[in-house]
């Protein structure tokens, strides 16, 4: 993380303590810019920092959003002076009733449904937007089938930026509405998500003012997920959990939670201690779980077929790094069927009053399976990341979430209905 | 608010600084209990307090939820030791872009969509549940057609309580799903909302362990809305706004925001200053606006016909008190058509990235109308209360929120589509 003396510093950009882009594969460093692939080996670039002195007190006196950690993100010092969605610092709730059902001693749920557009994507998009402004972009863009589209359109609206969101034309009406309402440019593309993604890369190369959050500014964007790790540690009272379960789509989130924990240790904000990171996938799109089980360090792409659409990335870019984090910490990657996903959503809702989208069902159900398999230690403290809202995937549970009974409007009828249960 | 020396104190209950129930009409005081109507005149009962010393610092050091104000609510001192949804302390965002569109100088949006079930109802239900536990109840109940049902079912699930939620059997599937998923007892009642409400009152009388949050524990429940006023004042930097626009259903929220402001002044937490409170209704259910316009101090009930269903209370119990607050402060009550409601939702979304339910559209559109009518001062600072989430009323905007264009998957097609706009 420390730069060598001859690393070129980007003197004209204010991206906080970010100092350079660094290749995850070969370590080559290159100045901060809108790049995502190493010019030497085409490996993924990530942000290298020279972190300033940061204390618990300085963080605690910050805003109740991800900007309390702005010194640890690739964003300008004045990031809060621009209108933004102010995401983050969502609830971490102690989940005793779910713990009892799962047979573990201590469990926490990080409930990221409280974000402005009700998924963790608000975090990464806010960081991407702040960096994109500094890098000279003026249009916020993404290919997406759901949460990311909502987050980009909302963040751009709030900032007064144009947005260009690309979606497959077959997308359900509800997902179109929840993006289109923000009034940016929403393009329905004839093709599947792979086609839309390819088109995004092409457009990013052609339009120099367009920042595709998960393409040409991806290194900045991805850093936003570190805040999930930071918040868990701070909200636990400035300490790391023993175990954490993270859903895996591209895999970026899991690696960034790991990175966030590591940075807090290095900065002396928490004590160093062993922790295990667990990945959660849907069986219908479980290339990382398969690689983990088979002992591979590469990912065999799959064609996704699962109701957990926000996790349905068949060729996850950060899959190998997920394997690294999980294996290094002694965790595991599990996977669950769509039926188990629905059960996971319902279990979390009825025990803790948190209604998660399908990705949350994946997390809960995978945690259950890993506990039963003895991989998650029931006596150690565990955190589950719930990263999106059940209101976004109502269809997954609508067949199961029915009225207990339909009754005439009399108290006698109610009594009889309840006694008859 | 001060009790006379002979007021019976409820020595066995811990409801914080709440000391008695006090009749809003005749002032008669009665011990804290699950009562909602004055035994002498049948007027509505509200909570009377003996507030302790409270400072800005003591509040600021509290949790980031409504419990930071627990000393000012009718809840036990140990309220946080019981699992609850931890609602409140939602974003107050400076809304410069909306201000520019509306032609006002300084505008804020209080975004209560960030609550656990994405409406302000989580606040009132959390207070109701805490008081209900202390009052000896064990089942949390309500009649509802939407937000309240979600909030009650979620809060009960989290607390490990049974819940009984009554809904009209004609309710849309999405609203059934978002309540039923929490696993309590959900009874679909053959009849309209009035029938359901009557049934709730009957059941509350018959089942001594059932706390109907908005019936037999209503005085406690209603106090939860004060926290909206508290938070606005605290988040503005410990001061009151000049003007605030509040949606009016039963009218309770508006009167409690007013009460919250008044209490902060009395407690010395903010400086006293004039402020104006404005009420917002949909034209299709605007009995309070009608009474205001006609100079009446009584409410003529109406049969609601509006897309703003969460505000569709034709005979609002607190309507007269809304008129009191609005007239005393020099405000007004406005109303807007369903078309204007939809425009209000879209305006807020495209300027600030906040997607509100129909009630929020009512607030924004009414503010616009009152500004145009010269009733809201464009040079004074204004706060808009956005109390529920657009994901709950997608149908209202789905016809308007469409893709900009549908294109083949080539960058040429994208360019042509954008140039053709």
PDB file of C-alpha atoms in Angstrom, chain A residues 118-361:
ATOM      1  CA  UNK A 118     -32.208   0.558  -0.803  1.00  0.00           C
ATOM      2  CA  UNK A 119     -29.112  -1.347  -1.819  1.00  0.00           C
ATOM      3  CA  UNK A 120     -25.366  -1.155  -1.167  1.00  0.00           C
ATOM      4  CA  UNK A 121     -24.957   0.135  -4.731  1.00  0.00           C
ATOM      5  CA  UNK A 122     -25.552   3.652  -3.416  1.00  0.00           C
ATOM      6  CA  UNK A 123     -22.188   3.405  -1.665  1.00  0.00           C
ATOM      7  CA  UNK A 124     -20.129   2.462  -4.692  1.00  0.00           C
ATOM      8  CA  UNK A 125     -21.981   4.838  -7.000  1.00  0.00           C
ATOM      9  CA  UNK A 126     -21.448   7.785  -4.635  1.00  0.00           C
ATOM     10  CA  UNK A 127     -17.705   7.137  -4.607  1.00  0.00           C
ATOM     11  CA  UNK A 128     -17.676   6.663  -8.396  1.00  0.00           C
ATOM     12  CA  UNK A 129     -19.532   9.945  -8.930  1.00  0.00           C
ATOM     13  CA  UNK A 130     -17.231  11.906  -6.649  1.00  0.00           C
ATOM     14  CA  UNK A 131     -14.142  10.524  -8.390  1.00  0.00           C
ATOM     15  CA  UNK A 132     -15.689  10.930 -11.847  1.00  0.00           C
ATOM     16  CA  UNK A 133     -16.309  14.619 -11.208  1.00  0.00           C
ATOM     17  CA  UNK A 134     -12.675  15.094 -10.260  1.00  0.00           C
ATOM     18  CA  UNK A 135     -11.548  13.091 -13.288  1.00  0.00           C
ATOM     19  CA  UNK A 136     -13.486  15.432 -15.568  1.00  0.00           C
ATOM     20  CA  UNK A 137     -16.550  13.401 -16.455  1.00  0.00           C
ATOM     21  CA  UNK A 138     -20.031  14.890 -16.606  1.00  0.00           C
ATOM     22  CA  UNK A 139     -22.357  11.973 -17.391  1.00  0.00           C
ATOM     23  CA  UNK A 140     -22.885   9.028 -15.049  1.00  0.00           C
ATOM     24  CA  UNK A 141     -23.502   5.722 -16.796  1.00  0.00           C
ATOM     25  CA  UNK A 142     -23.868   1.997 -16.243  1.00  0.00           C
ATOM     26  CA  UNK A 143     -25.132  -1.211 -17.711  1.00  0.00           C
ATOM     27  CA  UNK A 144     -27.426  -2.859 -15.166  1.00  0.00           C
ATOM     28  CA  UNK A 145     -30.472  -4.992 -14.623  1.00  0.00           C
ATOM     29  CA  UNK A 146     -31.543  -3.548 -11.310  1.00  0.00           C
ATOM     30  CA  UNK A 147     -29.994  -2.110  -8.168  1.00  0.00           C
ATOM     31  CA  UNK A 148     -27.114  -0.400  -9.946  1.00  0.00           C
ATOM     32  CA  UNK A 149     -29.464   1.236 -12.439  1.00  0.00           C
ATOM     33  CA  UNK A 150     -31.548   2.677  -9.569  1.00  0.00           C
ATOM     34  CA  UNK A 151     -28.462   3.934  -7.759  1.00  0.00           C
ATOM     35  CA  UNK A 152     -26.858   5.564 -10.805  1.00  0.00           C
ATOM     36  CA  UNK A 153     -30.034   7.284 -11.966  1.00  0.00           C
ATOM     37  CA  UNK A 154     -30.762   8.595  -8.464  1.00  0.00           C
ATOM     38  CA  UNK A 155     -27.219   9.767  -7.762  1.00  0.00           C
ATOM     39  CA  UNK A 156     -27.027  11.576 -11.111  1.00  0.00           C
ATOM     40  CA  UNK A 157     -30.397  13.243 -10.525  1.00  0.00           C
ATOM     41  CA  UNK A 158     -29.331  14.459  -7.116  1.00  0.00           C
ATOM     42  CA  UNK A 159     -26.031  15.775  -8.472  1.00  0.00           C
ATOM     43  CA  UNK A 160     -27.636  17.459 -11.441  1.00  0.00           C
ATOM     44  CA  UNK A 161     -25.740  15.233 -13.866  1.00  0.00           C
ATOM     45  CA  UNK A 162     -27.062  13.538 -16.948  1.00  0.00           C
ATOM     46  CA  UNK A 163     -27.174   9.780 -16.719  1.00  0.00           C
ATOM     47  CA  UNK A 164     -27.191   7.037 -19.311  1.00  0.00           C
ATOM     48  CA  UNK A 165     -28.399   3.702 -18.031  1.00  0.00           C
ATOM     49  CA  UNK A 166     -28.403   0.684 -20.320  1.00  0.00           C
ATOM     50  CA  UNK A 167     -30.786  -2.186 -19.563  1.00  0.00           C
ATOM     51  CA  UNK A 168     -31.826  -5.297 -21.479  1.00  0.00           C
ATOM     52  CA  UNK A 169     -35.116  -4.493 -23.227  1.00  0.00           C
ATOM     53  CA  UNK A 170     -36.699  -7.580 -21.667  1.00  0.00           C
ATOM     54  CA  UNK A 171     -36.442  -6.121 -18.142  1.00  0.00           C
ATOM     55  CA  UNK A 172     -39.601  -6.192 -16.013  1.00  0.00           C
ATOM     56  CA  UNK A 173     -41.711  -3.026 -15.845  1.00  0.00           C
ATOM     57  CA  UNK A 174     -41.107  -2.493 -12.111  1.00  0.00           C
ATOM     58  CA  UNK A 175     -37.336  -2.307 -12.612  1.00  0.00           C
ATOM     59  CA  UNK A 176     -37.804   0.106 -15.503  1.00  0.00           C
ATOM     60  CA  UNK A 177     -40.050   2.353 -13.407  1.00  0.00           C
ATOM     61  CA  UNK A 178     -37.667   2.497 -10.456  1.00  0.00           C
ATOM     62  CA  UNK A 179     -34.905   3.797 -12.727  1.00  0.00           C
ATOM     63  CA  UNK A 180     -36.844   5.865 -15.249  1.00  0.00           C
ATOM     64  CA  UNK A 181     -38.562   7.879 -12.528  1.00  0.00           C
ATOM     65  CA  UNK A 182     -35.293   9.754 -11.901  1.00  0.00           C
ATOM     66  CA  UNK A 183     -35.539  11.222 -15.369  1.00  0.00           C
ATOM     67  CA  UNK A 184     -32.145  10.420 -16.904  1.00  0.00           C
ATOM     68  CA  UNK A 185     -31.560   8.689 -20.217  1.00  0.00           C
ATOM     69  CA  UNK A 186     -32.669   5.082 -19.960  1.00  0.00           C
ATOM     70  CA  UNK A 187     -31.868   2.956 -22.974  1.00  0.00           C
ATOM     71  CA  UNK A 188     -33.541  -0.409 -23.410  1.00  0.00           C
ATOM     72  CA  UNK A 189     -31.090  -2.479 -25.434  1.00  0.00           C
ATOM     73  CA  UNK A 190     -32.203  -5.402 -27.571  1.00  0.00           C
ATOM     74  CA  UNK A 191     -30.057  -8.179 -26.210  1.00  0.00           C
ATOM     75  CA  UNK A 192     -29.124  -9.942 -22.982  1.00  0.00           C
ATOM     76  CA  UNK A 193     -27.041  -8.541 -20.136  1.00  0.00           C
ATOM     77  CA  UNK A 194     -23.790  -9.674 -21.793  1.00  0.00           C
ATOM     78  CA  UNK A 195     -24.728  -7.656 -24.899  1.00  0.00           C
ATOM     79  CA  UNK A 196     -25.504  -4.633 -22.744  1.00  0.00           C
ATOM     80  CA  UNK A 197     -22.186  -4.958 -20.959  1.00  0.00           C
ATOM     81  CA  UNK A 198     -20.238  -5.162 -24.193  1.00  0.00           C
ATOM     82  CA  UNK A 199     -22.066  -2.102 -25.458  1.00  0.00           C
ATOM     83  CA  UNK A 200     -21.131  -0.210 -22.286  1.00  0.00           C
ATOM     84  CA  UNK A 201     -17.432  -0.885 -22.804  1.00  0.00           C
ATOM     85  CA  UNK A 202     -17.736   0.299 -26.411  1.00  0.00           C
ATOM     86  CA  UNK A 203     -19.564   3.474 -25.403  1.00  0.00           C
ATOM     87  CA  UNK A 204     -17.076   4.227 -22.612  1.00  0.00           C
ATOM     88  CA  UNK A 205     -14.313   4.262 -25.205  1.00  0.00           C
ATOM     89  CA  UNK A 206     -16.254   6.529 -27.568  1.00  0.00           C
ATOM     90  CA  UNK A 207     -17.655   9.151 -25.173  1.00  0.00           C
ATOM     91  CA  UNK A 208     -14.964  10.863 -23.163  1.00  0.00           C
ATOM     92  CA  UNK A 209     -17.438  12.604 -20.860  1.00  0.00           C
ATOM     93  CA  UNK A 210     -19.231   9.364 -19.938  1.00  0.00           C
ATOM     94  CA  UNK A 211     -18.202   7.699 -16.696  1.00  0.00           C
ATOM     95  CA  UNK A 212     -19.434   4.111 -16.665  1.00  0.00           C
ATOM     96  CA  UNK A 213     -19.239   3.479 -12.966  1.00  0.00           C
ATOM     97  CA  UNK A 214     -18.407  -0.205 -13.259  1.00  0.00           C
ATOM     98  CA  UNK A 215     -16.241   0.083 -16.371  1.00  0.00           C
ATOM     99  CA  UNK A 216     -13.915   3.059 -16.830  1.00  0.00           C
ATOM    100  CA  UNK A 217     -14.072   4.301 -13.222  1.00  0.00           C
ATOM    101  CA  UNK A 218     -14.353   0.847 -11.712  1.00  0.00           C
ATOM    102  CA  UNK A 219     -11.260   1.116  -9.451  1.00  0.00           C
ATOM    103  CA  UNK A 220     -12.861   4.102  -7.661  1.00  0.00           C
ATOM    104  CA  UNK A 221     -16.356   2.627  -7.648  1.00  0.00           C
ATOM    105  CA  UNK A 222     -15.204  -0.655  -6.138  1.00  0.00           C
ATOM    106  CA  UNK A 223     -13.592   1.138  -3.181  1.00  0.00           C
ATOM    107  CA  UNK A 224     -17.048   2.171  -1.990  1.00  0.00           C
ATOM    108  CA  UNK A 225     -17.640  -1.361  -0.759  1.00  0.00           C
ATOM    109  CA  UNK A 226     -14.857  -0.986   1.792  1.00  0.00           C
ATOM    110  CA  UNK A 227     -17.255   1.161   3.789  1.00  0.00           C
ATOM    111  CA  UNK A 228     -19.342  -1.930   4.546  1.00  0.00           C
ATOM    112  CA  UNK A 229     -16.350  -3.415   6.298  1.00  0.00           C
ATOM    113  CA  UNK A 230     -15.497  -0.137   8.028  1.00  0.00           C
ATOM    114  CA  UNK A 231     -19.034   0.292   9.335  1.00  0.00           C
ATOM    115  CA  UNK A 232     -19.307  -3.251  10.636  1.00  0.00           C
ATOM    116  CA  UNK A 233     -16.062  -2.757  12.573  1.00  0.00           C
ATOM    117  CA  UNK A 234     -17.037   0.662  13.916  1.00  0.00           C
ATOM    118  CA  UNK A 235     -20.573  -0.401  14.811  1.00  0.00           C
ATOM    119  CA  UNK A 236     -19.309  -3.458  16.661  1.00  0.00           C
ATOM    120  CA  UNK A 237     -17.500  -0.985  18.892  1.00  0.00           C
ATOM    121  CA  UNK A 238     -14.238  -0.705  16.942  1.00  0.00           C
ATOM    122  CA  UNK A 239     -13.442  -4.371  16.574  1.00  0.00           C
ATOM    123  CA  UNK A 240     -13.577  -7.008  13.878  1.00  0.00           C
ATOM    124  CA  UNK A 241     -16.090  -9.855  13.908  1.00  0.00           C
ATOM    125  CA  UNK A 242     -14.935 -13.469  13.981  1.00  0.00           C
ATOM    126  CA  UNK A 243     -16.840 -14.394  10.837  1.00  0.00           C
ATOM    127  CA  UNK A 244     -18.668 -12.538   8.089  1.00  0.00           C
ATOM    128  CA  UNK A 245     -20.862 -13.846   5.276  1.00  0.00           C
ATOM    129  CA  UNK A 246     -20.905 -11.808   2.050  1.00  0.00           C
ATOM    130  CA  UNK A 247     -22.913 -12.459  -1.124  1.00  0.00           C
ATOM    131  CA  UNK A 248     -20.786 -12.938  -4.239  1.00  0.00           C
ATOM    132  CA  UNK A 249     -21.719 -11.486  -7.638  1.00  0.00           C
ATOM    133  CA  UNK A 250     -18.576 -10.059  -9.301  1.00  0.00           C
ATOM    134  CA  UNK A 251     -16.840 -10.811  -6.008  1.00  0.00           C
ATOM    135  CA  UNK A 252     -15.685  -7.242  -5.561  1.00  0.00           C
ATOM    136  CA  UNK A 253     -17.698  -6.607  -2.415  1.00  0.00           C
ATOM    137  CA  UNK A 254     -16.223  -9.550  -0.540  1.00  0.00           C
ATOM    138  CA  UNK A 255     -12.652  -8.578  -1.402  1.00  0.00           C
ATOM    139  CA  UNK A 256     -13.296  -4.970  -0.402  1.00  0.00           C
ATOM    140  CA  UNK A 257     -14.776  -5.918   2.959  1.00  0.00           C
ATOM    141  CA  UNK A 258     -11.617  -7.912   3.548  1.00  0.00           C
ATOM    142  CA  UNK A 259      -9.528  -4.926   2.420  1.00  0.00           C
ATOM    143  CA  UNK A 260     -11.483  -2.609   4.713  1.00  0.00           C
ATOM    144  CA  UNK A 261     -10.847  -4.828   7.715  1.00  0.00           C
ATOM    145  CA  UNK A 262      -7.163  -4.968   6.855  1.00  0.00           C
ATOM    146  CA  UNK A 263      -6.893  -1.202   6.518  1.00  0.00           C
ATOM    147  CA  UNK A 264      -8.562  -0.651   9.892  1.00  0.00           C
ATOM    148  CA  UNK A 265      -5.975  -2.967  11.462  1.00  0.00           C
ATOM    149  CA  UNK A 266      -3.077  -1.208   9.720  1.00  0.00           C
ATOM    150  CA  UNK A 267      -4.397   2.200  10.765  1.00  0.00           C
ATOM    151  CA  UNK A 268      -4.628   1.018  14.363  1.00  0.00           C
ATOM    152  CA  UNK A 269      -8.377   1.632  14.468  1.00  0.00           C
ATOM    153  CA  UNK A 270      -9.078  -1.948  15.526  1.00  0.00           C
ATOM    154  CA  UNK A 271      -6.956  -4.649  17.095  1.00  0.00           C
ATOM    155  CA  UNK A 272      -5.595  -7.269  14.760  1.00  0.00           C
ATOM    156  CA  UNK A 273      -7.330 -10.625  15.120  1.00  0.00           C
ATOM    157  CA  UNK A 274      -8.136 -13.629  12.988  1.00  0.00           C
ATOM    158  CA  UNK A 275     -11.407 -13.405  11.077  1.00  0.00           C
ATOM    159  CA  UNK A 276     -12.974 -15.676   8.476  1.00  0.00           C
ATOM    160  CA  UNK A 277     -14.736 -14.480   5.350  1.00  0.00           C
ATOM    161  CA  UNK A 278     -17.443 -16.603   3.786  1.00  0.00           C
ATOM    162  CA  UNK A 279     -18.909 -16.168   0.299  1.00  0.00           C
ATOM    163  CA  UNK A 280     -22.526 -16.912  -0.604  1.00  0.00           C
ATOM    164  CA  UNK A 281     -23.847 -17.776  -4.053  1.00  0.00           C
ATOM    165  CA  UNK A 282     -27.004 -19.161  -5.602  1.00  0.00           C
ATOM    166  CA  UNK A 283     -26.547 -22.676  -6.930  1.00  0.00           C
ATOM    167  CA  UNK A 284     -27.827 -21.463 -10.302  1.00  0.00           C
ATOM    168  CA  UNK A 285     -24.837 -19.130 -10.552  1.00  0.00           C
ATOM    169  CA  UNK A 286     -22.101 -20.532  -8.350  1.00  0.00           C
ATOM    170  CA  UNK A 287     -18.846 -20.461 -10.296  1.00  0.00           C
ATOM    171  CA  UNK A 288     -16.863 -19.229  -7.286  1.00  0.00           C
ATOM    172  CA  UNK A 289     -18.361 -21.815  -4.947  1.00  0.00           C
ATOM    173  CA  UNK A 290     -17.522 -24.503  -7.515  1.00  0.00           C
ATOM    174  CA  UNK A 291     -13.930 -23.329  -7.816  1.00  0.00           C
ATOM    175  CA  UNK A 292     -13.646 -23.246  -4.038  1.00  0.00           C
ATOM    176  CA  UNK A 293     -15.014 -26.761  -3.659  1.00  0.00           C
ATOM    177  CA  UNK A 294     -12.835 -28.146  -6.425  1.00  0.00           C
ATOM    178  CA  UNK A 295      -9.711 -26.462  -5.144  1.00  0.00           C
ATOM    179  CA  UNK A 296      -9.173 -24.388  -8.288  1.00  0.00           C
ATOM    180  CA  UNK A 297      -7.751 -20.900  -8.337  1.00  0.00           C
ATOM    181  CA  UNK A 298      -9.456 -19.977 -11.617  1.00  0.00           C
ATOM    182  CA  UNK A 299     -13.154 -19.520 -12.343  1.00  0.00           C
ATOM    183  CA  UNK A 300     -15.025 -21.591 -14.899  1.00  0.00           C
ATOM    184  CA  UNK A 301     -17.763 -19.273 -16.273  1.00  0.00           C
ATOM    185  CA  UNK A 302     -21.369 -20.466 -16.079  1.00  0.00           C
ATOM    186  CA  UNK A 303     -24.667 -19.422 -17.625  1.00  0.00           C
ATOM    187  CA  UNK A 304     -26.724 -18.022 -14.708  1.00  0.00           C
ATOM    188  CA  UNK A 305     -30.104 -19.533 -13.911  1.00  0.00           C
ATOM    189  CA  UNK A 306     -31.344 -18.283 -10.535  1.00  0.00           C
ATOM    190  CA  UNK A 307     -33.953 -15.972  -9.028  1.00  0.00           C
ATOM    191  CA  UNK A 308     -31.072 -14.111  -7.329  1.00  0.00           C
ATOM    192  CA  UNK A 309     -30.595 -11.898 -10.385  1.00  0.00           C
ATOM    193  CA  UNK A 310     -28.496  -9.287  -8.604  1.00  0.00           C
ATOM    194  CA  UNK A 311     -25.890 -12.024  -8.069  1.00  0.00           C
ATOM    195  CA  UNK A 312     -26.218 -13.570 -11.538  1.00  0.00           C
ATOM    196  CA  UNK A 313     -22.765 -12.866 -12.949  1.00  0.00           C
ATOM    197  CA  UNK A 314     -21.593 -15.993 -14.704  1.00  0.00           C
ATOM    198  CA  UNK A 315     -17.979 -14.872 -15.137  1.00  0.00           C
ATOM    199  CA  UNK A 316     -17.163 -12.889 -11.981  1.00  0.00           C
ATOM    200  CA  UNK A 317     -14.149 -10.637 -12.513  1.00  0.00           C
ATOM    201  CA  UNK A 318     -13.031 -10.770  -8.899  1.00  0.00           C
ATOM    202  CA  UNK A 319     -13.717 -14.468  -8.440  1.00  0.00           C
ATOM    203  CA  UNK A 320     -10.027 -15.418  -8.045  1.00  0.00           C
ATOM    204  CA  UNK A 321      -9.559 -12.713  -5.420  1.00  0.00           C
ATOM    205  CA  UNK A 322     -12.579 -14.003  -3.545  1.00  0.00           C
ATOM    206  CA  UNK A 323     -10.899 -17.382  -3.442  1.00  0.00           C
ATOM    207  CA  UNK A 324      -7.741 -15.709  -2.122  1.00  0.00           C
ATOM    208  CA  UNK A 325      -9.584 -13.875   0.681  1.00  0.00           C
ATOM    209  CA  UNK A 326     -11.661 -16.845   1.681  1.00  0.00           C
ATOM    210  CA  UNK A 327      -8.753 -19.293   1.678  1.00  0.00           C
ATOM    211  CA  UNK A 328      -6.374 -16.890   3.394  1.00  0.00           C
ATOM    212  CA  UNK A 329      -8.813 -16.285   6.252  1.00  0.00           C
ATOM    213  CA  UNK A 330      -9.987 -19.880   6.578  1.00  0.00           C
ATOM    214  CA  UNK A 331     -13.513 -19.248   5.312  1.00  0.00           C
ATOM    215  CA  UNK A 332     -15.505 -20.983   2.596  1.00  0.00           C
ATOM    216  CA  UNK A 333     -17.855 -20.287  -0.307  1.00  0.00           C
ATOM    217  CA  UNK A 334     -21.247 -21.968  -0.159  1.00  0.00           C
ATOM    218  CA  UNK A 335     -24.258 -22.023  -2.433  1.00  0.00           C
ATOM    219  CA  UNK A 336     -27.986 -22.577  -2.063  1.00  0.00           C
ATOM    220  CA  UNK A 337     -30.927 -23.468  -4.304  1.00  0.00           C
ATOM    221  CA  UNK A 338     -33.622 -20.971  -5.264  1.00  0.00           C
ATOM    222  CA  UNK A 339     -36.005 -22.715  -2.842  1.00  0.00           C
ATOM    223  CA  UNK A 340     -33.486 -22.179  -0.057  1.00  0.00           C
ATOM    224  CA  UNK A 341     -33.118 -18.536  -1.134  1.00  0.00           C
ATOM    225  CA  UNK A 342     -36.851 -17.984  -0.637  1.00  0.00           C
ATOM    226  CA  UNK A 343     -36.682 -19.746   2.730  1.00  0.00           C
ATOM    227  CA  UNK A 344     -33.759 -17.524   3.678  1.00  0.00           C
ATOM    228  CA  UNK A 345     -35.730 -14.370   2.870  1.00  0.00           C
ATOM    229  CA  UNK A 346     -38.686 -15.588   4.908  1.00  0.00           C
ATOM    230  CA  UNK A 347     -36.535 -16.714   7.826  1.00  0.00           C
ATOM    231  CA  UNK A 348     -34.848 -13.321   8.094  1.00  0.00           C
ATOM    232  CA  UNK A 349     -38.149 -11.459   7.779  1.00  0.00           C
ATOM    233  CA  UNK A 350     -40.012 -13.468  10.414  1.00  0.00           C
ATOM    234  CA  UNK A 351     -37.170 -13.492  12.942  1.00  0.00           C
ATOM    235  CA  UNK A 352     -35.720  -9.990  12.545  1.00  0.00           C
ATOM    236  CA  UNK A 353     -38.264  -7.913  10.624  1.00  0.00           C
ATOM    237  CA  UNK A 354     -35.786  -7.324   7.806  1.00  0.00           C
ATOM    238  CA  UNK A 355     -37.156  -7.936   4.315  1.00  0.00           C
ATOM    239  CA  UNK A 356     -34.250  -8.679   1.997  1.00  0.00           C
ATOM    240  CA  UNK A 357     -34.066  -9.135  -1.738  1.00  0.00           C
ATOM    241  CA  UNK A 358     -33.037 -12.497  -3.152  1.00  0.00           C
ATOM    242  CA  UNK A 359     -29.335 -11.746  -2.576  1.00  0.00           C
ATOM    243  CA  UNK A 360     -30.099 -11.448   1.147  1.00  0.00           C
ATOM    244  CA  UNK A 361     -31.893 -14.778   1.000  1.00  0.00           C
TER     245      UNK A 361
END
